[in-house]
Coordinates of C-alpha atoms in Angstrom, one line a residue:
X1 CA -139.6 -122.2 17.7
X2 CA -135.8 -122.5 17.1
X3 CA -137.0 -125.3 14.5
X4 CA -138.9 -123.0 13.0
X5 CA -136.5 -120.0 12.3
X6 CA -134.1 -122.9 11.3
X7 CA -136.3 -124.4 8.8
X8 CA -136.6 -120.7 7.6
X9 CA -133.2 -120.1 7.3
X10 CA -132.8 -123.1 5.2
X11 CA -135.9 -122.2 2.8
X12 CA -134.2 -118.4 2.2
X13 CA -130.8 -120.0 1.6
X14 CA -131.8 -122.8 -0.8
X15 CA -134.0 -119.7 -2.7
X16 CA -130.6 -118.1 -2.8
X17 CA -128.7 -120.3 -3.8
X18 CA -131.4 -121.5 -6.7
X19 CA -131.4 -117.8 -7.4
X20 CA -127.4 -117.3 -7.9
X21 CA -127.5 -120.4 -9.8
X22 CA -130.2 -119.0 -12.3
X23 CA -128.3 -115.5 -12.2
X24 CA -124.9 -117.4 -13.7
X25 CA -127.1 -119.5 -16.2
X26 CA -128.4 -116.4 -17.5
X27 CA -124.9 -114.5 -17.4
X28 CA -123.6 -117.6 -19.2
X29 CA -126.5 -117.0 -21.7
X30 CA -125.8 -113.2 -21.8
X31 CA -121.9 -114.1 -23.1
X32 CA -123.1 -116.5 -25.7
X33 CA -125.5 -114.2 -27.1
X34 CA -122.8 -111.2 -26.9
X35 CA -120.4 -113.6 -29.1
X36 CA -123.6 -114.4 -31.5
X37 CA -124.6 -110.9 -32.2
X38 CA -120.6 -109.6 -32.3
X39 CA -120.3 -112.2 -34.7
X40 CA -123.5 -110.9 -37.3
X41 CA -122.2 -107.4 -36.7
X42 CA -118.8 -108.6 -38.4
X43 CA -120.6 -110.9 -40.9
X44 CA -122.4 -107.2 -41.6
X45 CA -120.0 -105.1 -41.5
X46 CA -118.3 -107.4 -44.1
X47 CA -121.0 -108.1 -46.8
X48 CA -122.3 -104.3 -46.3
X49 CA -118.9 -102.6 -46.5
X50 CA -116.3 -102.2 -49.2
X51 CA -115.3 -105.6 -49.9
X52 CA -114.8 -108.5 -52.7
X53 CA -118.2 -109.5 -54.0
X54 CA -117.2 -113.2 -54.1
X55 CA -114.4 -113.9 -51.2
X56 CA -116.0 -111.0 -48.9
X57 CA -112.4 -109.7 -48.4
X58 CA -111.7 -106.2 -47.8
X59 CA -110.4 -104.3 -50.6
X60 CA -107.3 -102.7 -51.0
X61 CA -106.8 -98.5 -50.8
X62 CA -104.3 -98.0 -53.4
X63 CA -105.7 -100.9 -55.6
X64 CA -109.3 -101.0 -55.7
X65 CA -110.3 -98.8 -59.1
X66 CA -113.2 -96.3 -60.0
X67 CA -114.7 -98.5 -61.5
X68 CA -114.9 -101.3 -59.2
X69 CA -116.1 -98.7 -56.6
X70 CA -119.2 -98.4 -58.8
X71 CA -120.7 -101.6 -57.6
X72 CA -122.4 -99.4 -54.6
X73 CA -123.8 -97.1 -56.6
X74 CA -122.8 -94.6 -59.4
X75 CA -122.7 -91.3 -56.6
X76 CA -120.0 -93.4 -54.7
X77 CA -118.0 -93.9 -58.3
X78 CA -118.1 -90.4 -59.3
X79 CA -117.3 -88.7 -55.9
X80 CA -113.9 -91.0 -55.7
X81 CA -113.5 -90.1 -59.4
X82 CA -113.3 -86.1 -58.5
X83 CA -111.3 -87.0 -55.6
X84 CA -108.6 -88.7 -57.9
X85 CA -108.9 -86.1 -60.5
X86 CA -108.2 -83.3 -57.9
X87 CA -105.6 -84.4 -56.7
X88 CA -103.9 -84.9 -60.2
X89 CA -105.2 -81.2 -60.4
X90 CA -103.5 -79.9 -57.2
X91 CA -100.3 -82.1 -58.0
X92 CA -99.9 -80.6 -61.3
X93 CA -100.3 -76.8 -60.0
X94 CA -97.5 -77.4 -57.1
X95 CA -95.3 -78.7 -60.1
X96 CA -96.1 -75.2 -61.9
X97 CA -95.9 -72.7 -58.9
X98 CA -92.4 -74.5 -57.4
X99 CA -90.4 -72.8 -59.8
X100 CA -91.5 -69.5 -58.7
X101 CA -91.5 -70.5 -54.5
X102 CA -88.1 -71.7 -54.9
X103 CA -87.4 -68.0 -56.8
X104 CA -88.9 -65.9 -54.4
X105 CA -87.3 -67.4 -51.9
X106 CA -84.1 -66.9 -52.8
X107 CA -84.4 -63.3 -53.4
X108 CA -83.2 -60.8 -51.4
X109 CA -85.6 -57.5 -51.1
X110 CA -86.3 -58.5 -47.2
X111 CA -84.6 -56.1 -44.8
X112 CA -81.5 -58.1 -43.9
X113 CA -82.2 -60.0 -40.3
X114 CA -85.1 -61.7 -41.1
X115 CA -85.6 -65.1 -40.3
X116 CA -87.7 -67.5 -42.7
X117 CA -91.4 -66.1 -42.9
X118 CA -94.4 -65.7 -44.6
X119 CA -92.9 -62.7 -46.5
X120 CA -90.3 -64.4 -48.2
X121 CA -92.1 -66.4 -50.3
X122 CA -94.3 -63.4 -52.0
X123 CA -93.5 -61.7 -55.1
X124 CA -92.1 -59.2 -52.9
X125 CA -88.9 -60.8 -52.0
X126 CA -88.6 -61.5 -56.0
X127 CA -85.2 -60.2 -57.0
X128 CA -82.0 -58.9 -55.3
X129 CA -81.9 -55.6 -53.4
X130 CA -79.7 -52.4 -54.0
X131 CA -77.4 -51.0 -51.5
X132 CA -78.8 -47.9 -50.8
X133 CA -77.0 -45.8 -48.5
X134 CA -78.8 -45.4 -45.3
X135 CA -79.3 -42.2 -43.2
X136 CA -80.9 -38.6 -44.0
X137 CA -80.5 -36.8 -47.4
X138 CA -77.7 -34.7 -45.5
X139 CA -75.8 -37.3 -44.1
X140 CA -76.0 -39.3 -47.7
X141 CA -74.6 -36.1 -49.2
X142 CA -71.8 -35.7 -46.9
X143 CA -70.3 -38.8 -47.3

C-alpha cells in the first residue's frame, strides 16, 4: 500500500512539474509576443502619426509648415492654419492695447493705499488725481 501512495506521489509530482514547465514555456511565449505586438504598435504609431512620408521620422513643431500638414487631409491643414492666424491676431492686439495697460497703470485716480489690482488697469485709474481737501463742507470752509 505504501508502494502505492508512493507511486502516486511520484505521478502528481511529475504532472507538476510537466505543468510548471508548460506554464514558463507559455510565459516565455507571453513576453515574446508582448515585444512583437509593442513593436507593430510603434511601427503604427509611426506610419499613422505625423511623420516624414519617406524616412517615417517624426516631424518637427516649430518647422513642419501648413502645407505639409495637408498630407492628412485638407480639415487638418485649415484648422492649423486658423490656429497660426490667431495667434498673429491676438499678438498684434496685445501690441495695440500695451500702450494703454502700461497708461492706465501708471495713473493715479485710485484711493492712495492700494496695492496692485484689477482696478488699476481700467480706464478708471486713467490720469492723475486732484487733491481735494478731505472732511465735511464745514470743516473744508474753516480751514
Amino acid at each position: 500500500e505504501k508502494r502505492n501512495i508512493d507511486d502516486s506521489l511520484k505521478c502528481v509530482f511529475r504532472e507538476r512539474d510537466a505543468a510548471e514547465e508548460e506554464l514558463r514555456r507559455l510565459q516565455a511565449e507571453c513576453r515574446k509576443l508582448d515585444k512583437e505586438v509593442v513593436a507593430a504598435a510603434n511601427r503604427h504609431t509611426t506610419r499613422s502619426s505625423c511623420a516624414d512620408s519617406e524616412s517615417l521620422r517624426w516631424r518637427s513643431v516649430l518647422w513642419t509648415s501648413t502645407a505639409d500638414m495637408g498630407q492628412f487631409g485638407v480639415g487638418i491643414q485649415l484648422y492649423f492654419e486658423l490656429v497660426k492666424n490667431l495667434g498673429m491676431a491676438f499678438a498684434v492686439m496685445a501690441l495695440f492695447a500695451f500702450p494703454l495697460f502700461a497708461a492706465n497703470v501708471s495713473g493715479t485716480m485710485l484711493p492712495s493705499g492700494v496695492v496692485f489690482s484689477f482696478a488699476q488697469t481700467t480706464i478708471g485709474n486713467l490720469g492723475t488725481r486732484p487733491n481735494f481737501p478731505v472732511g465735511t463742507p464745514a470743516e473744508v470752509i474753516q480751514d
